[in-house]
Amino acid sequence: SQQGEEDPQALSIQEGENATMNCSYKTSINNLQWYRQNSGRGLVHLILIRSNEREKHSGRLRVTLDTSKKSSSLLITASRAADTASYFCATDAKYYGNNRLAFGKGNQVVVIP
Amino acid sequence: GAGVSQSPRYKVAKRGQDVALRCDPISGHVSLFWYQQALGQGPEFLTYFQNEAQLDKSGLPSDRFFAERPEGSVSTLKIQRTQQEDSAVYLCASSWDRNQPQHFGDGTRLSIL
């Protein structure tokens, strides 16, 4: 079963706008990661935030983590057409102890040029 | 190339046939994971190797699924007596260490007729 759940699941925005996606999870985690997947391809790691971190930046990406609410958000600023993809959050739960990831259902993001 | 390589990219088999899916992880990566991704869903964990040891196979859906990594590098996922519900994309991921991001291959799209 999947632990993460992203909200919203489909997002269509104009190039240059910001895109925000949310993710919730249920158990204690070591870290939470965001991945991007282009159609027909594998997942590309975007950013990892550890359970003791609250916010992290990487280029145009900003991730927040609220362990009290068991939720995370991914913000993509100044979106580009190339950002069109599915975005997944994945949790590394403490329970398993082997870094297996539990993925959400994903957000489909379409950036219109 | 330096990434995770999976073969074949596409596999069509008749129900009841056996299939074997191959994963070449990034050289030197200790951890190797297999995931199953149904259409429109996030990946679901199948099994985990640390070097040649299969430390977690709790995600394998039935005893028809078998994975091995005999020399701690290349891994093979075998599905015996395939059924239509086995149709999915099978993703392989590797990482340098337990607490590092996972690098994914492009997957094998398996279709069972």
mmCIF file of C-alpha atoms in Angstrom:
data_model
loop_
_atom_site.group_PDB
_atom_site.id
_atom_site.type_symbol
_atom_site.label_atom_id
_atom_site.label_comp_id
_atom_site.label_asym_id
_atom_site.label_seq_id
_atom_site.Cartn_x
_atom_site.Cartn_y
_atom_site.Cartn_z
ATOM 1 C CA SER A 1 0.000 0.000 0.000
ATOM 2 C CA GLN A 2 1.120 3.548 -0.670
ATOM 3 C CA GLN A 3 1.710 5.896 2.166
ATOM 4 C CA GLY A 4 2.034 9.271 0.546
ATOM 5 C CA GLU A 5 -0.897 11.051 -0.963
ATOM 6 C CA GLU A 6 -0.403 14.108 -3.086
ATOM 7 C CA ASP A 7 -2.968 16.874 -3.492
ATOM 8 C CA PRO A 8 -3.975 18.062 -6.075
ATOM 9 C CA GLN A 9 -3.454 15.242 -8.509
ATOM 10 C CA ALA A 10 -3.635 17.286 -11.717
ATOM 11 C CA LEU A 11 -2.425 20.814 -12.234
ATOM 12 C CA SER A 12 -2.347 22.932 -15.368
ATOM 13 C CA ILE A 13 -0.523 26.257 -15.250
ATOM 14 C CA GLN A 14 0.933 28.894 -17.546
ATOM 15 C CA GLU A 15 4.663 29.112 -18.060
ATOM 16 C CA GLY A 16 6.168 31.440 -15.487
ATOM 17 C CA GLU A 17 3.603 30.679 -12.786
ATOM 18 C CA ASN A 18 4.391 28.796 -9.607
ATOM 19 C CA ALA A 19 3.173 25.253 -8.963
ATOM 20 C CA THR A 20 2.512 23.872 -5.497
ATOM 21 C CA MET A 21 1.892 20.250 -4.604
ATOM 22 C CA ASN A 22 1.143 18.730 -1.214
ATOM 23 C CA CYS A 23 1.790 15.331 0.237
ATOM 24 C CA SER A 24 0.662 13.656 3.436
ATOM 25 C CA TYR A 25 1.924 10.496 5.067
ATOM 26 C CA LYS A 26 1.057 8.326 8.035
ATOM 27 C CA THR A 27 4.106 6.932 9.840
ATOM 28 C CA SER A 28 7.376 8.184 11.317
ATOM 29 C CA ILE A 29 9.957 8.836 8.644
ATOM 30 C CA ASN A 30 13.713 9.148 8.209
ATOM 31 C CA ASN A 31 13.273 11.439 5.238
ATOM 32 C CA LEU A 32 10.866 12.472 2.507
ATOM 33 C CA GLN A 33 11.858 12.711 -1.127
ATOM 34 C CA TRP A 34 10.325 14.201 -4.256
ATOM 35 C CA TYR A 35 10.770 12.619 -7.672
ATOM 36 C CA ARG A 36 9.797 13.664 -11.197
ATOM 37 C CA GLN A 37 8.730 11.246 -13.909
ATOM 38 C CA ASN A 38 8.392 12.106 -17.559
ATOM 39 C CA SER A 39 6.093 9.945 -19.631
ATOM 40 C CA GLY A 40 7.603 6.536 -20.324
ATOM 41 C CA ARG A 41 10.702 7.206 -18.283
ATOM 42 C CA GLY A 42 12.051 6.375 -14.863
ATOM 43 C CA LEU A 43 11.923 8.604 -11.827
ATOM 44 C CA VAL A 44 14.412 11.405 -11.368
ATOM 45 C CA HIS A 45 15.323 12.411 -7.838
ATOM 46 C CA LEU A 46 14.642 16.089 -7.142
ATOM 47 C CA ILE A 47 15.195 16.733 -3.483
ATOM 48 C CA LEU A 48 15.470 14.948 -0.133
ATOM 49 C CA ILE A 49 14.465 16.508 3.163
ATOM 50 C CA ARG A 50 15.349 14.808 6.429
ATOM 51 C CA SER A 51 12.918 14.468 9.299
ATOM 52 C CA ASN A 52 14.790 17.064 11.363
ATOM 53 C CA GLU A 53 14.659 19.662 8.571
ATOM 54 C CA ARG A 54 11.738 22.022 7.967
ATOM 55 C CA GLU A 55 12.594 23.602 4.630
ATOM 56 C CA LYS A 56 15.001 22.984 1.790
ATOM 57 C CA HIS A 57 15.775 24.722 -1.466
ATOM 58 C CA SER A 58 17.301 23.483 -4.690
ATOM 59 C CA GLY A 59 17.298 25.856 -7.629
ATOM 60 C CA ARG A 60 13.660 26.643 -8.425
ATOM 61 C CA LEU A 61 12.420 24.006 -5.980
ATOM 62 C CA ARG A 62 11.350 24.623 -2.420
ATOM 63 C CA VAL A 63 10.277 21.792 -0.149
ATOM 64 C CA THR A 64 8.754 22.085 3.298
ATOM 65 C CA LEU A 65 8.198 19.361 5.847
ATOM 66 C CA ASP A 66 5.873 19.464 8.845
ATOM 67 C CA THR A 67 6.360 16.285 10.836
ATOM 68 C CA SER A 68 3.689 17.271 13.368
ATOM 69 C CA LYS A 69 1.112 17.303 10.571
ATOM 70 C CA LYS A 70 2.868 14.558 8.607
ATOM 71 C CA SER A 71 2.799 16.656 5.473
ATOM 72 C CA SER A 72 5.127 18.141 2.885
ATOM 73 C CA SER A 73 4.823 20.591 0.031
ATOM 74 C CA LEU A 74 6.793 21.061 -3.169
ATOM 75 C CA LEU A 75 6.882 24.472 -4.792
ATOM 76 C CA ILE A 76 8.233 24.957 -8.301
ATOM 77 C CA THR A 77 8.810 28.619 -9.033
ATOM 78 C CA ALA A 78 8.805 30.269 -12.458
ATOM 79 C CA SER A 79 7.633 27.088 -14.160
ATOM 80 C CA ARG A 80 8.839 26.103 -17.623
ATOM 81 C CA ALA A 81 7.327 23.879 -20.281
ATOM 82 C CA ALA A 82 10.058 21.352 -19.483
ATOM 83 C CA ASP A 83 8.632 20.998 -15.978
ATOM 84 C CA THR A 84 5.647 19.157 -17.465
ATOM 85 C CA ALA A 85 5.762 15.754 -15.747
ATOM 86 C CA SER A 86 4.348 13.689 -12.906
ATOM 87 C CA TYR A 87 5.676 14.480 -9.466
ATOM 88 C CA PHE A 88 5.761 11.938 -6.653
ATOM 89 C CA CYS A 89 6.530 12.242 -3.006
ATOM 90 C CA ALA A 90 8.091 9.226 -1.337
ATOM 91 C CA THR A 91 8.710 8.486 2.298
ATOM 92 C CA ASP A 92 11.514 6.489 3.828
ATOM 93 C CA ALA A 93 9.718 5.091 6.866
ATOM 94 C CA LYS A 94 11.627 4.301 10.044
ATOM 95 C CA TYR A 95 9.582 1.146 10.457
ATOM 96 C CA TYR A 96 11.303 -0.776 7.671
ATOM 97 C CA GLY A 97 14.900 0.249 8.350
ATOM 98 C CA ASN A 98 16.107 -0.356 4.814
ATOM 99 C CA ASN A 99 15.297 2.841 2.898
ATOM 100 C CA ARG A 100 12.500 1.276 0.854
ATOM 101 C CA LEU A 101 10.316 4.084 -0.420
ATOM 102 C CA ALA A 102 6.550 4.406 -0.173
ATOM 103 C CA PHE A 103 5.248 6.551 -3.030
ATOM 104 C CA GLY A 104 2.105 8.592 -3.387
ATOM 105 C CA LYS A 105 -0.130 8.487 -6.441
ATOM 106 C CA GLY A 106 1.550 11.456 -8.063
ATOM 107 C CA ASN A 107 0.678 14.881 -9.376
ATOM 108 C CA GLN A 108 0.354 15.419 -13.113
ATOM 109 C CA VAL A 109 1.649 18.895 -13.882
ATOM 110 C CA VAL A 110 1.180 20.490 -17.290
ATOM 111 C CA VAL A 111 2.962 23.773 -17.993
ATOM 112 C CA ILE A 112 1.486 25.592 -20.953
ATOM 113 C CA PRO A 113 4.006 27.615 -22.992
ATOM 114 C CA GLY B 1 26.373 5.153 -19.528
ATOM 115 C CA ALA B 2 26.530 5.992 -15.865
ATOM 116 C CA GLY B 3 22.858 5.440 -15.048
ATOM 117 C CA VAL B 4 20.766 2.441 -14.083
ATOM 118 C CA SER B 5 20.091 0.297 -17.131
ATOM 119 C CA GLN B 6 17.111 -2.010 -17.507
ATOM 120 C CA SER B 7 16.362 -4.513 -20.234
ATOM 121 C CA PRO B 8 14.280 -5.184 -22.121
ATOM 122 C CA ARG B 9 12.438 -1.856 -22.272
ATOM 123 C CA TYR B 10 9.283 -3.614 -23.435
ATOM 124 C CA LYS B 11 8.214 -7.210 -23.001
ATOM 125 C CA VAL B 12 5.065 -8.855 -24.298
ATOM 126 C CA ALA B 13 4.298 -12.349 -23.083
ATOM 127 C CA LYS B 14 1.376 -14.716 -23.187
ATOM 128 C CA ARG B 15 -0.356 -15.624 -19.987
ATOM 129 C CA GLY B 16 1.419 -18.553 -18.376
ATOM 130 C CA GLN B 17 4.866 -17.804 -19.785
ATOM 131 C CA ASP B 18 7.871 -17.044 -17.620
ATOM 132 C CA VAL B 19 9.704 -13.725 -17.995
ATOM 133 C CA ALA B 20 13.043 -12.370 -16.766
ATOM 134 C CA LEU B 21 13.789 -8.679 -16.341
ATOM 135 C CA ARG B 22 17.333 -7.420 -15.952
ATOM 136 C CA CYS B 23 18.743 -4.484 -14.021
ATOM 137 C CA ASP B 24 22.287 -3.116 -14.236
ATOM 138 C CA PRO B 25 22.728 -0.710 -11.320
ATOM 139 C CA ILE B 26 25.200 2.120 -11.138
ATOM 140 C CA SER B 27 28.652 0.661 -10.535
ATOM 141 C CA GLY B 28 29.502 0.515 -6.849
ATOM 142 C CA HIS B 29 25.958 0.992 -5.611
ATOM 143 C CA VAL B 30 25.347 -1.278 -2.669
ATOM 144 C CA SER B 31 21.579 -1.009 -2.415
ATOM 145 C CA LEU B 32 19.219 -2.216 -5.138
ATOM 146 C CA PHE B 33 15.440 -1.991 -5.157
ATOM 147 C CA TRP B 34 12.694 -3.300 -7.429
ATOM 148 C CA TYR B 35 9.357 -1.502 -7.703
ATOM 149 C CA GLN B 36 6.169 -2.211 -9.636
ATOM 150 C CA GLN B 37 4.254 0.692 -11.133
ATOM 151 C CA ALA B 38 0.700 0.247 -12.368
ATOM 152 C CA LEU B 39 -0.709 2.690 -14.910
ATOM 153 C CA GLY B 40 -1.466 6.043 -13.316
ATOM 154 C CA GLN B 41 -0.117 5.010 -9.934
ATOM 155 C CA GLY B 42 3.044 5.533 -7.945
ATOM 156 C CA PRO B 43 5.646 2.773 -7.734
ATOM 157 C CA GLU B 44 5.155 0.054 -5.133
ATOM 158 C CA PHE B 45 8.052 -1.642 -3.400
ATOM 159 C CA LEU B 46 8.788 -5.252 -4.316
ATOM 160 C CA THR B 47 12.187 -6.220 -2.918
ATOM 161 C CA TYR B 48 15.529 -4.891 -1.633
ATOM 162 C CA PHE B 49 19.112 -6.120 -1.896
ATOM 163 C CA GLN B 50 22.167 -5.012 0.000
ATOM 164 C CA ASN B 51 25.030 -6.307 -2.128
ATOM 165 C CA GLU B 52 24.047 -9.915 -2.897
ATOM 166 C CA ALA B 53 21.810 -10.362 0.132
ATOM 167 C CA GLN B 54 18.070 -10.051 -0.364
ATOM 168 C CA LEU B 55 17.119 -8.402 2.897
ATOM 169 C CA ASP B 56 13.486 -7.592 2.227
ATOM 170 C CA LYS B 57 11.138 -9.377 -0.152
ATOM 171 C CA SER B 58 7.939 -8.520 1.632
ATOM 172 C CA GLY B 59 6.574 -6.584 -1.345
ATOM 173 C CA LEU B 60 6.637 -9.482 -3.787
ATOM 174 C CA PRO B 61 2.954 -10.141 -4.586
ATOM 175 C CA SER B 62 3.182 -13.919 -4.830
ATOM 176 C CA ASP B 63 5.597 -16.831 -4.908
ATOM 177 C CA ARG B 64 5.607 -16.541 -8.695
ATOM 178 C CA PHE B 65 7.928 -13.561 -8.271
ATOM 179 C CA PHE B 66 11.597 -14.212 -7.636
ATOM 180 C CA ALA B 67 14.579 -11.863 -7.603
ATOM 181 C CA GLU B 68 18.296 -12.446 -7.368
ATOM 182 C CA ARG B 69 21.550 -10.516 -7.343
ATOM 183 C CA PRO B 70 24.153 -13.271 -7.138
ATOM 184 C CA GLU B 71 27.326 -11.179 -7.417
ATOM 185 C CA GLY B 72 26.076 -8.016 -5.828
ATOM 186 C CA SER B 73 25.768 -6.079 -9.079
ATOM 187 C CA VAL B 74 23.324 -7.129 -11.831
ATOM 188 C CA SER B 75 19.895 -8.196 -10.633
ATOM 189 C CA THR B 76 17.178 -10.237 -12.307
ATOM 190 C CA LEU B 77 13.484 -10.204 -11.493
ATOM 191 C CA LYS B 78 11.744 -13.358 -12.667
ATOM 192 C CA ILE B 79 8.016 -13.873 -12.909
ATOM 193 C CA GLN B 80 6.774 -17.391 -13.418
ATOM 194 C CA ARG B 81 3.443 -18.408 -14.958
ATOM 195 C CA THR B 82 2.582 -14.791 -15.729
ATOM 196 C CA GLN B 83 -0.958 -13.526 -15.295
ATOM 197 C CA GLN B 84 -2.682 -10.475 -16.739
ATOM 198 C CA GLU B 85 -2.495 -8.619 -13.438
ATOM 199 C CA ASP B 86 1.306 -8.757 -13.696
ATOM 200 C CA SER B 87 1.111 -6.176 -16.508
ATOM 201 C CA ALA B 88 2.906 -3.087 -15.229
ATOM 202 C CA VAL B 89 6.149 -1.165 -15.443
ATOM 203 C CA TYR B 90 8.909 -2.728 -13.368
ATOM 204 C CA LEU B 91 11.426 -0.209 -12.092
ATOM 205 C CA CYS B 92 14.855 -0.861 -10.680
ATOM 206 C CA ALA B 93 16.675 1.642 -8.473
ATOM 207 C CA SER B 94 20.085 1.676 -6.866
ATOM 208 C CA SER B 95 21.792 3.830 -4.281
ATOM 209 C CA TRP B 96 25.282 4.251 -2.891
ATOM 210 C CA ASP B 97 24.255 3.773 0.671
ATOM 211 C CA ARG B 98 21.156 3.303 2.737
ATOM 212 C CA ASN B 99 20.536 6.976 3.333
ATOM 213 C CA GLN B 100 21.187 8.280 -0.171
ATOM 214 C CA PRO B 101 18.700 9.110 -2.939
ATOM 215 C CA GLN B 102 17.753 6.271 -5.228
ATOM 216 C CA HIS B 103 18.602 6.385 -8.940
ATOM 217 C CA PHE B 104 16.006 4.799 -11.183
ATOM 218 C CA GLY B 105 16.211 3.074 -14.522
ATOM 219 C CA ASP B 106 13.631 3.724 -17.242
ATOM 220 C CA GLY B 107 11.851 0.499 -16.398
ATOM 221 C CA THR B 108 10.564 -2.524 -18.271
ATOM 222 C CA ARG B 109 6.987 -2.256 -19.500
ATOM 223 C CA LEU B 110 5.513 -5.744 -19.223
ATOM 224 C CA SER B 111 2.309 -6.613 -21.041
ATOM 225 C CA ILE B 112 0.669 -9.983 -20.480
ATOM 226 C CA LEU B 113 -1.791 -11.028 -23.165
#
